[in-house]
């Protein structure tokens, strides 16, 4: 088989793949697998070369980092940071964005940016709704801050790890933990300043209509007691921030046996008050996480310390023939019989203004329960309940497991930076500790790993092998060298950078990095330049992708929640991408050539 056939066959498949990616008519993993099979059938690559990506150091490291980031998220350690960052109401968007984006970028430098953005999206939406701001002014900047932070260290984003693995495969020394920091940090600072002071002005001001509790909302009632730990004792309901909670309404206070209903905004909250809220299940679970607000002693349960891997929330509808009918929650001995705790109760068309323990249960009452994960299997066929459904999970762990996850995270960084262990080994050791301490169980490990991302990365590395083996990498490198040759080495470096940057707009950043890497190496070899500098250019160009929602996973994550349109990304992302490209190229040229 001639080299020309291999090259043209591979080029044709890449063109077809690119067109299908732009049209977005086939799932990404299906498309990549199809292209890989066609490359195998055309004998462009061997079976081993096609699936070598599944043993790539970078890909395996990404899988382990998913677990560590997932542990930080599931234990609630990441979520504790967000209220501190956003703070209270502030009328200056620029000031708020600076307070948000710098910490987000620092966190993203050390934790994969996908879980960081996933954690901040609901927090920002809740904060903007509370203060009547437009989430569209904050969510694209959130994604950009995470992307910019990810370019500052080896573990900041999966793209860095892919190039790290490819460099090792090509016989080069892998990236140092902070090697790209000298490029990434200046770029991140300038990108954040642009987004905070100018970029937000290019974003739309779209506010969501507030979702209020009403006659069509399935409301549950929960009772919480004010303890000494509550920081807003003595403040009014309004100043304590309990008046305009989305999906929640404080409708009654019980104080020394006296009911205060309705609970007015200027009513003060005192120690030992019992607060009666009505709301939807998820907001109820989040509400009781506030320090100083606890389930009353009737529940015999500390919801702040439960492990969501072992205990789940369920909704159960009481049947007409249930032995619970006519009994109060306290007299029913519910906890002993069902090994479950009633957190809240919903009764259609009626707001129950009694203590949870004093409520007499009726047929059709919906109970929000906290129970062991086997509750569903045990009671599903029971006549005591019409229906049992598993509700949306709210990640929770005992506090000490949160400290374990943080300790594992810092241990991994120290072992890597001090060159005691390679990153892959350090991350592997961290995962073992998380599993042995049950900070992450086997089920959580499987759930936190984004298998789709890993499969796409592995297959894109196989396609990258075809680009190299077919000779296409050398040909494309030669074309790029000729295009940039008029401006010398700087022109060639810029051509590689912007070719990668443009290709990233229509394909995932990881796949673009994998496929352009062999071309960059060939271009560097053709002009006897430092291959390392060209590899760094691929790292930055593939990550610094802001102009479309599909170019980076975090951009796509904020697309729906922010109510964005495609052009919104172009308006702010295109100038940012061009500006960062120019700065990055100049820095790479200064440091590596």
Coordinates of C-alpha atoms in Angstrom, one line a residue:
X1 CA 0.0 0.0 0.0
X2 CA 1.5 3.4 -1.0
X3 CA 2.1 6.2 1.3
X4 CA -0.1 8.4 -0.9
X5 CA -3.1 6.2 -0.5
X6 CA -2.7 6.0 3.3
X7 CA -2.4 9.8 3.5
X8 CA -5.4 10.6 1.2
X9 CA -7.5 7.9 2.9
X10 CA -6.8 9.3 6.4
X11 CA -7.3 12.9 5.2
X12 CA -10.6 12.0 3.6
X13 CA -11.8 10.4 6.9
X14 CA -10.7 13.4 8.9
X15 CA -12.6 15.8 6.6
X16 CA -15.7 13.7 6.8
X17 CA -15.3 13.5 10.6
X18 CA -15.0 17.3 10.9
X19 CA -18.0 17.9 8.7
X20 CA -20.1 15.5 10.8
X21 CA -18.9 17.2 14.0
X22 CA -20.0 20.6 12.7
X23 CA -23.4 19.3 11.7
X24 CA -23.7 17.5 15.0
X25 CA -25.8 14.6 13.7
X26 CA -23.9 11.7 15.2
X27 CA -22.8 11.1 18.8
X28 CA -19.2 11.9 19.3
X29 CA -18.1 8.5 20.6
X30 CA -20.0 6.7 17.8
X31 CA -18.3 8.9 15.2
X32 CA -14.8 8.4 16.6
X33 CA -15.3 4.7 16.9
X34 CA -16.6 4.5 13.3
X35 CA -13.6 6.5 12.0
X36 CA -11.2 4.2 14.1
X37 CA -12.8 1.1 12.6
X38 CA -12.4 2.5 9.0
X39 CA -8.8 3.3 9.7
X40 CA -8.3 -0.3 10.9
X41 CA -10.1 -1.6 7.8
X42 CA -7.9 0.6 5.6
X43 CA -4.8 -0.9 7.4
X44 CA -3.6 2.6 8.2
X45 CA -2.9 1.5 11.8
X46 CA -2.7 -1.8 13.6
X47 CA -5.1 -3.0 16.3
X48 CA -2.6 -2.2 19.0
X49 CA -2.1 1.4 17.6
X50 CA -5.8 1.9 17.4
X51 CA -6.5 1.2 21.0
X52 CA -3.1 2.2 22.5
X53 CA -4.9 5.3 24.0
X54 CA -6.5 3.1 26.6
X55 CA -3.1 2.6 28.2
X56 CA -1.9 6.2 27.8
X57 CA -0.5 7.7 31.0
X58 CA -2.5 10.9 30.6
X59 CA -5.8 9.1 30.0
X60 CA -5.3 6.8 33.1
X61 CA -4.3 9.8 35.2
X62 CA -7.5 11.6 34.2
X63 CA -9.6 8.6 35.4
X64 CA -8.0 8.7 38.8
X65 CA -8.3 12.5 39.1
X66 CA -12.1 12.1 38.4
X67 CA -12.3 10.0 41.6
X68 CA -10.3 12.4 43.7
X69 CA -12.3 15.4 42.5
X70 CA -15.5 13.4 43.0
X71 CA -14.6 12.7 46.6
X72 CA -14.0 16.4 47.3
X73 CA -17.4 17.2 45.8
X74 CA -19.3 14.3 47.4
X75 CA -18.0 15.1 50.9
X76 CA -19.2 18.7 50.5
X77 CA -15.7 20.2 50.8
X78 CA -16.0 22.1 47.5
X79 CA -19.5 23.4 48.3
X80 CA -18.3 25.0 51.5
X81 CA -16.1 27.3 49.5
X82 CA -18.8 28.9 47.3
X83 CA -20.7 31.0 49.8
X84 CA -17.4 32.5 51.0
X85 CA -16.4 33.5 47.5
X86 CA -19.7 35.0 46.4
X87 CA -20.5 36.7 49.7
X88 CA -23.3 39.1 50.1
X89 CA -25.1 41.4 47.6
X90 CA -22.9 43.7 45.6
X91 CA -24.1 46.0 42.8
X92 CA -20.8 46.1 40.9
X93 CA -20.6 43.1 38.5
X94 CA -16.9 43.6 38.0
X95 CA -16.1 43.4 41.7
X96 CA -18.2 40.2 42.1
X97 CA -16.6 38.6 39.0
X98 CA -13.1 39.3 40.4
X99 CA -14.1 37.8 43.7
X100 CA -15.5 34.7 41.9
X101 CA -13.0 34.1 39.0
X102 CA -9.7 34.3 40.8
X103 CA -10.6 31.7 43.4
X104 CA -12.3 29.5 40.7
X105 CA -9.2 29.6 38.6
X106 CA -7.0 28.8 41.6
X107 CA -9.2 25.8 42.5
X108 CA -9.3 24.7 38.8
X109 CA -5.5 24.7 38.6
X110 CA -5.5 21.8 41.0
X111 CA -8.9 20.1 40.5
X112 CA -10.3 19.1 37.1
X113 CA -12.4 22.1 36.0
X114 CA -15.5 20.0 35.1
X115 CA -16.5 19.2 38.7
X116 CA -15.6 22.7 39.8
X117 CA -18.0 24.3 37.3
X118 CA -20.7 21.6 38.1
X119 CA -20.4 22.6 41.8
X120 CA -20.6 26.4 41.2
X121 CA -23.5 26.4 38.7
X122 CA -26.4 25.8 41.2
X123 CA -24.7 28.1 43.8
X124 CA -24.4 31.0 41.3
X125 CA -28.0 30.5 40.1
X126 CA -29.3 30.5 43.6
X127 CA -27.2 33.6 44.5
X128 CA -28.4 35.5 41.4
X129 CA -32.0 34.6 42.0
X130 CA -31.8 35.7 45.6
X131 CA -30.4 39.1 44.7
X132 CA -32.4 39.4 41.4
X133 CA -29.4 39.4 39.1
X134 CA -29.1 37.8 35.7
X135 CA -27.3 34.4 35.8
X136 CA -26.2 35.0 32.2
X137 CA -23.8 37.7 33.4
X138 CA -21.9 35.1 35.6
X139 CA -22.1 31.6 34.1
X140 CA -20.0 32.1 31.0
X141 CA -17.4 33.9 33.1
X142 CA -17.5 31.0 35.5
X143 CA -16.6 28.6 32.7
X144 CA -13.9 30.9 31.4
X145 CA -12.4 31.2 34.8
X146 CA -12.2 27.4 35.2
X147 CA -10.6 27.1 31.7
X148 CA -8.0 29.7 32.5
X149 CA -7.1 28.2 35.8
X150 CA -6.8 24.8 34.2
X151 CA -3.9 26.0 32.0
X152 CA -1.8 26.8 35.1
X153 CA -0.7 23.3 36.2
X154 CA -0.3 19.8 34.9
X155 CA -3.4 18.5 36.6
X156 CA -5.6 21.5 35.8
X157 CA -7.3 20.0 32.8
X158 CA -7.4 16.7 31.0
X159 CA -5.8 18.3 27.9
X160 CA -2.5 18.9 29.8
X161 CA -2.4 15.3 30.9
X162 CA -3.1 14.0 27.4
X163 CA -0.2 16.0 26.0
X164 CA 1.9 14.9 29.0
X165 CA 1.2 11.3 28.1
X166 CA 1.9 11.8 24.4
X167 CA 5.2 13.5 25.1
X168 CA 6.3 10.4 27.1
X169 CA 5.0 8.2 24.2
X170 CA 7.2 10.2 21.7
X171 CA 10.3 9.8 23.9
X172 CA 10.2 13.3 25.3
X173 CA 10.3 14.2 29.0
X174 CA 6.7 14.7 30.3
X175 CA 5.5 18.1 31.5
X176 CA 6.6 19.2 35.0
X177 CA 3.8 20.0 37.5
X178 CA 4.3 23.7 37.2
X179 CA 6.0 23.9 33.8
X180 CA 3.1 25.5 32.0
X181 CA 2.5 27.9 34.9
X182 CA 4.9 30.5 33.4
X183 CA 2.6 30.7 30.4
X184 CA -0.7 29.9 32.1
X185 CA -0.6 32.3 35.0
X186 CA -0.1 35.5 33.0
X187 CA -2.7 34.3 30.5
X188 CA -5.2 33.5 33.3
X189 CA -4.7 36.9 35.0
X190 CA -5.2 38.9 31.8
X191 CA -8.2 36.7 30.8
X192 CA -9.9 37.2 34.2
X193 CA -9.3 41.0 34.1
X194 CA -10.8 41.1 30.5
X195 CA -13.8 39.1 31.5
X196 CA -14.4 41.0 34.7
X197 CA -14.1 44.6 33.4
X198 CA -15.1 44.3 29.8
X199 CA -16.3 40.9 28.9
X200 CA -19.4 40.9 31.0
X201 CA -20.6 44.0 29.1
X202 CA -20.8 41.8 26.0
X203 CA -23.0 39.2 27.7
X204 CA -26.9 39.4 27.6
X205 CA -28.9 40.4 30.7
X206 CA -31.3 37.5 30.8
X207 CA -33.1 36.8 34.0
X208 CA -35.2 33.7 34.7
X209 CA -38.7 34.2 36.1
X210 CA -38.6 33.3 39.7
X211 CA -40.2 29.9 40.5
X212 CA -42.6 30.6 43.4
X213 CA -44.3 28.0 45.5
X214 CA -47.9 27.9 44.6
X215 CA -51.0 25.7 44.2
X216 CA -49.3 23.5 41.5
X217 CA -46.1 22.9 43.5
X218 CA -45.8 19.8 45.5
X219 CA -44.8 21.3 48.9
X220 CA -43.3 19.4 51.8
X221 CA -43.3 20.8 55.4
X222 CA -40.2 20.5 57.5
X223 CA -39.6 21.7 61.1
X224 CA -36.1 22.9 62.1
X225 CA -34.9 24.1 65.5
X226 CA -32.6 27.1 66.0
X227 CA -29.5 26.1 68.0
X228 CA -26.6 28.1 69.5
X229 CA -24.6 27.5 66.3
X230 CA -26.9 29.6 64.1
X231 CA -25.1 32.8 63.2
X232 CA -28.3 34.9 62.6
X233 CA -29.8 34.6 66.1
X234 CA -31.4 38.0 66.9
X235 CA -31.7 39.1 63.3
X236 CA -34.9 39.5 61.4
X237 CA -36.1 36.9 58.9
X238 CA -35.4 39.4 56.1
X239 CA -31.8 40.2 57.2
X240 CA -31.1 36.5 57.9
X241 CA -31.8 35.8 54.2
X242 CA -34.7 33.4 54.9
X243 CA -37.3 35.5 53.2
X244 CA -36.6 35.0 49.5
X245 CA -35.4 31.5 49.3
X246 CA -36.1 29.8 46.0
X247 CA -38.4 26.8 46.4
X248 CA -38.7 27.5 50.2
X249 CA -41.0 29.5 52.3
X250 CA -40.8 30.1 56.1
X251 CA -44.5 30.2 57.0
X252 CA -44.5 29.8 60.8
X253 CA -42.4 30.1 63.9
X254 CA -43.2 28.3 67.2
X255 CA -41.7 30.0 70.3
X256 CA -42.3 28.8 73.9
X257 CA -45.5 27.0 72.8
X258 CA -46.8 30.0 70.9
X259 CA -47.3 30.1 67.1
X260 CA -46.3 33.1 65.1
X261 CA -48.1 32.8 61.8
X262 CA -47.6 34.2 59.2
X263 CA -43.9 34.7 59.9
X264 CA -43.4 38.4 58.9
X265 CA -40.1 39.7 57.4
X266 CA -39.4 41.8 60.4
X267 CA -39.9 39.0 62.9
X268 CA -36.6 38.2 64.8
X269 CA -35.2 34.7 65.0
X270 CA -34.4 33.6 68.6
X271 CA -32.6 30.7 70.2
X272 CA -34.8 27.5 70.4
X273 CA -37.3 28.8 67.9
X274 CA -38.9 26.1 65.8
X275 CA -39.0 27.2 62.2
X276 CA -41.6 25.6 59.8
X277 CA -40.7 25.7 56.2
X278 CA -42.5 24.5 53.1
X279 CA -40.6 23.6 50.0
X280 CA -39.5 21.0 47.4
X281 CA -37.4 18.0 48.4
X282 CA -34.0 19.2 47.2
X283 CA -34.3 22.6 48.8
X284 CA -35.4 21.0 52.1
X285 CA -32.3 18.8 52.1
X286 CA -30.1 21.8 51.4
X287 CA -31.8 23.9 54.0
X288 CA -31.0 21.6 56.9
X289 CA -27.2 21.8 56.0
X290 CA -27.2 25.4 57.3
X291 CA -25.1 25.4 60.6
X292 CA -27.4 25.9 63.6
X293 CA -30.6 24.7 62.0
X294 CA -31.3 21.1 62.9
X295 CA -34.0 18.6 62.7
X296 CA -35.9 18.5 66.0
X297 CA -35.3 15.8 68.5
X298 CA -38.4 14.0 67.3
X299 CA -36.4 12.8 64.4
X300 CA -33.5 11.3 66.4
X301 CA -31.2 11.9 63.5
X302 CA -28.3 14.3 62.7
X303 CA -28.7 14.9 59.0
X304 CA -25.5 17.0 58.8
X305 CA -23.4 13.9 59.3
X306 CA -25.1 11.3 57.1
X307 CA -23.3 9.4 54.4
X308 CA -25.2 9.6 51.1
X309 CA -23.5 6.4 49.9
X310 CA -25.3 4.4 52.6
X311 CA -28.4 6.5 53.3
X312 CA -30.8 7.8 50.6
X313 CA -33.9 9.9 50.5
X314 CA -37.2 8.4 49.4
X315 CA -40.7 9.6 48.8
X316 CA -43.5 7.3 50.0
X317 CA -47.3 7.7 49.6
X318 CA -49.4 6.4 52.5
X319 CA -52.0 3.8 51.3
X320 CA -55.6 3.7 52.6
X321 CA -55.0 0.3 54.2
X322 CA -51.7 1.3 55.9
X323 CA -51.4 0.8 59.6
X324 CA -50.0 4.3 59.7
X325 CA -53.4 5.9 58.9
X326 CA -54.8 7.8 61.9
X327 CA -51.7 7.6 64.0
X328 CA -49.4 10.5 64.7
X329 CA -45.8 10.3 63.5
X330 CA -44.6 10.0 67.1
X331 CA -47.0 7.2 68.0
X332 CA -46.5 5.2 64.8
X333 CA -43.1 4.1 65.9
X334 CA -42.1 4.8 62.3
X335 CA -38.4 4.9 62.9
X336 CA -38.2 1.5 64.6
X337 CA -40.6 -0.3 62.2
X338 CA -39.3 1.0 58.9
X339 CA -35.7 1.9 59.9
X340 CA -36.4 5.3 58.4
X341 CA -36.8 8.9 59.5
X342 CA -39.6 11.3 58.3
X343 CA -37.9 14.5 57.3
X344 CA -40.9 16.3 55.8
X345 CA -44.6 15.7 54.9
X346 CA -46.7 16.8 51.9
X347 CA -50.4 16.8 52.0
X348 CA -52.1 18.0 48.8
X349 CA -53.9 21.3 49.2
X350 CA -53.0 21.8 52.9
X351 CA -50.1 23.4 54.6
X352 CA -49.8 21.4 57.9
X353 CA -49.0 23.8 60.7
X354 CA -48.1 21.2 63.4
X355 CA -44.9 19.7 64.7
X356 CA -43.9 16.8 62.5
X357 CA -44.3 14.4 65.5
X358 CA -47.8 15.6 66.2
X359 CA -49.1 15.2 62.6
X360 CA -51.8 12.4 62.2
X361 CA -51.1 10.6 58.9
X362 CA -53.8 10.2 56.3
X363 CA -54.1 8.2 53.1
X364 CA -52.4 10.0 50.2
X365 CA -49.9 11.8 52.4
X366 CA -46.4 11.9 50.8
X367 CA -43.5 11.3 53.2
X368 CA -40.0 12.5 52.5
X369 CA -37.8 9.8 54.2
X370 CA -34.2 9.3 55.0
X371 CA -33.4 5.5 55.1
X372 CA -30.9 2.9 54.2
X373 CA -30.3 2.2 50.5
X374 CA -32.1 -1.1 50.8
X375 CA -35.4 0.5 51.9
X376 CA -36.8 0.5 48.4
X377 CA -36.2 -3.2 47.9
X378 CA -37.5 -4.1 51.4
X379 CA -40.8 -2.1 51.3
X380 CA -41.5 -1.7 47.5
X381 CA -44.2 -4.5 47.6
X382 CA -45.6 -3.5 51.0
X383 CA -49.3 -2.5 51.3
X384 CA -48.3 0.2 53.7
X385 CA -47.4 2.5 50.8
X386 CA -48.9 3.2 47.4
X387 CA -45.6 4.2 45.9
X388 CA -42.0 4.4 46.8
X389 CA -39.6 6.6 44.7
X390 CA -35.9 7.4 45.1
X391 CA -35.5 11.2 45.2
X392 CA -32.7 13.3 43.8
X393 CA -29.5 12.6 45.8
X394 CA -27.8 15.3 47.7
X395 CA -24.1 14.3 48.2
X396 CA -23.2 14.2 51.9
X397 CA -20.5 12.6 54.1
X398 CA -19.5 12.8 57.7
X399 CA -17.1 15.7 58.2
X400 CA -14.0 13.6 58.9
X401 CA -14.3 12.0 55.5
X402 CA -14.2 15.5 54.0
X403 CA -10.9 16.1 55.7
X404 CA -9.6 12.8 54.4
X405 CA -10.4 13.9 50.8
X406 CA -8.6 17.2 51.3
X407 CA -5.6 15.4 52.8
X408 CA -5.4 12.9 49.9
X409 CA -5.6 15.8 47.4
X410 CA -2.7 17.7 49.0
X411 CA -0.7 14.5 49.5
X412 CA -1.0 13.8 45.7
X413 CA 0.3 17.3 44.9
X414 CA 3.2 17.1 47.4
X415 CA 4.3 13.7 46.2
X416 CA 4.2 14.9 42.6
X417 CA 5.9 18.3 43.0
X418 CA 8.7 16.8 45.2
X419 CA 9.3 14.1 42.5
X420 CA 8.7 11.3 45.1
X421 CA 6.2 9.6 42.8
X422 CA 5.0 10.2 39.3
X423 CA 1.5 11.8 39.1
X424 CA -0.2 8.6 38.0
X425 CA 1.2 6.7 41.0
X426 CA 0.4 9.5 43.4
X427 CA -3.2 9.7 42.2
X428 CA -3.5 5.9 42.3
X429 CA -2.3 5.9 45.9
X430 CA -4.8 8.7 46.7
X431 CA -7.7 6.7 45.3
X432 CA -6.7 3.6 47.3
X433 CA -6.7 5.6 50.5
X434 CA -10.2 7.1 49.6
X435 CA -11.6 3.6 49.0
X436 CA -10.0 2.0 52.1
X437 CA -11.4 4.8 54.4
X438 CA -14.7 4.5 52.6
X439 CA -14.6 8.2 51.7
X440 CA -15.4 6.9 48.2
X441 CA -17.0 3.5 47.7
X442 CA -16.9 1.3 44.6
X443 CA -20.3 2.7 43.4
X444 CA -19.2 6.3 43.8
X445 CA -15.9 5.6 42.0
X446 CA -17.8 4.2 39.0
X447 CA -20.2 7.2 39.0
X448 CA -17.6 9.9 39.4
X449 CA -15.5 8.7 36.5
X450 CA -16.7 10.3 33.2
X451 CA -16.4 7.1 31.1
X452 CA -17.6 8.9 28.0
X453 CA -14.8 11.5 28.2
X454 CA -12.2 8.8 28.7
X455 CA -13.4 6.7 25.8
X456 CA -13.4 9.7 23.5
X457 CA -9.9 10.6 24.6
X458 CA -8.6 7.1 24.1
X459 CA -10.2 6.8 20.6
X460 CA -8.9 10.3 19.6
X461 CA -5.4 9.1 20.5
X462 CA -5.9 6.2 18.2
X463 CA -6.9 8.6 15.4
X464 CA -3.8 10.7 16.2
X465 CA -1.7 7.5 15.6
X466 CA -3.2 7.3 12.2
X467 CA -2.4 10.9 11.4
X468 CA 1.2 10.1 12.2
X469 CA 1.5 6.6 10.6
X470 CA -0.1 7.6 7.4
X471 CA 2.4 10.4 6.8
X472 CA -0.4 13.0 7.0
X473 CA 1.2 14.7 10.0
X474 CA 4.4 15.4 8.0
X475 CA 2.5 16.7 5.0
X476 CA 0.3 19.0 7.1
X477 CA 3.4 20.1 9.1
X478 CA 5.1 21.0 5.8
X479 CA 2.1 23.1 4.7
X480 CA 2.0 24.9 8.1
X481 CA 5.8 25.5 7.9
X482 CA 5.4 27.0 4.4
X483 CA 2.5 29.2 5.5
X484 CA 4.3 30.6 8.5
X485 CA 7.8 30.6 7.0
X486 CA 7.5 34.2 5.8
X487 CA 7.6 35.2 9.5
X488 CA 10.2 32.8 10.6
X489 CA 9.9 30.5 13.6
X490 CA 7.4 32.8 15.3
X491 CA 5.2 32.6 12.3
X492 CA 5.3 28.8 12.2
X493 CA 4.6 28.6 16.0
X494 CA 1.6 31.0 15.5
X495 CA 0.3 28.9 12.6
X496 CA 0.4 25.7 14.8
X497 CA -1.3 27.6 17.6
X498 CA -4.1 29.1 15.6
X499 CA -4.7 25.9 13.5
X500 CA -5.2 24.1 16.8
X501 CA -7.3 26.9 18.2
X502 CA -9.7 26.9 15.2
X503 CA -10.0 23.1 15.1
X504 CA -10.9 23.1 18.8
X505 CA -14.0 25.2 18.0
X506 CA -15.6 22.3 16.1
X507 CA -14.2 19.3 18.0
X508 CA -13.5 18.7 21.7
X509 CA -10.4 20.2 23.1
X510 CA -9.0 16.8 24.1
X511 CA -9.5 15.3 20.6
X512 CA -8.0 18.4 18.9
X513 CA -4.9 18.2 21.1
X514 CA -4.4 14.5 20.4
X515 CA -4.8 14.9 16.7
X516 CA -2.7 18.1 16.3
X517 CA 0.2 16.9 18.5
X518 CA 1.9 14.7 15.9
X519 CA 1.6 17.6 13.3
X520 CA 3.3 20.0 15.8
X521 CA 6.1 17.6 16.5
X522 CA 6.7 17.1 12.7
X523 CA 6.7 20.8 12.2
X524 CA 9.3 21.3 14.9
X525 CA 11.4 18.6 13.5
X526 CA 11.2 20.0 10.0
X527 CA 12.8 23.3 11.1
X528 CA 15.0 21.8 13.8
X529 CA 13.2 23.7 16.6
X530 CA 12.5 22.7 20.2
X531 CA 9.6 20.2 20.1
X532 CA 8.7 21.0 23.6
X533 CA 7.8 24.6 22.8
X534 CA 5.4 23.4 20.1
X535 CA 3.9 20.9 22.5
X536 CA 3.2 23.7 25.0
X537 CA 1.5 25.6 22.1
X538 CA -0.8 22.7 21.6
X539 CA -1.6 22.5 25.3
X540 CA -2.5 26.2 25.6
X541 CA -4.3 26.5 22.2
X542 CA -6.5 23.4 22.8
X543 CA -7.5 24.6 26.3
X544 CA -8.0 28.3 25.6
X545 CA -11.2 27.7 23.6
X546 CA -13.9 30.2 24.4
X547 CA -15.8 31.1 21.2
X548 CA -18.3 28.3 20.9
X549 CA -20.3 26.2 23.5
X550 CA -19.1 22.9 22.0
X551 CA -15.4 23.7 22.1
X552 CA -15.0 23.0 25.8
X553 CA -17.1 20.8 28.1
X554 CA -17.5 23.6 30.8
X555 CA -18.8 26.0 28.1
X556 CA -21.5 23.4 27.2
X557 CA -22.4 22.9 30.9
X558 CA -23.4 26.5 31.4
X559 CA -25.2 26.8 28.1
X560 CA -28.7 25.8 29.4
X561 CA -28.5 27.1 32.9
X562 CA -27.4 30.6 31.6
X563 CA -30.1 30.7 28.9
X564 CA -27.4 31.4 26.3
X565 CA -27.4 31.4 22.6
X566 CA -24.6 30.4 20.3
X567 CA -23.8 34.0 19.4
X568 CA -23.3 34.9 23.1
X569 CA -20.1 32.8 23.1
X570 CA -18.9 34.4 19.9
X571 CA -19.4 38.0 21.3
X572 CA -17.2 37.5 24.4
X573 CA -15.2 34.4 23.4
X574 CA -13.8 35.4 20.0
X575 CA -11.9 38.5 21.2
X576 CA -10.7 36.7 24.3
X577 CA -9.5 33.7 22.3
X578 CA -7.6 36.0 19.9
X579 CA -6.1 38.1 22.6
X580 CA -4.9 35.1 24.7
X581 CA -3.5 33.5 21.6
X582 CA -1.3 36.5 20.9
X583 CA -0.1 36.7 24.5
X584 CA 0.5 32.9 24.7
X585 CA 2.5 32.8 21.5
X586 CA 4.7 35.6 22.6
X587 CA 5.4 34.0 26.0
X588 CA 6.1 30.5 24.5
X589 CA 8.5 32.1 22.0
X590 CA 10.3 34.0 24.8
X591 CA 10.6 30.9 27.1
X592 CA 11.3 28.1 24.6
X593 CA 13.1 29.7 21.6

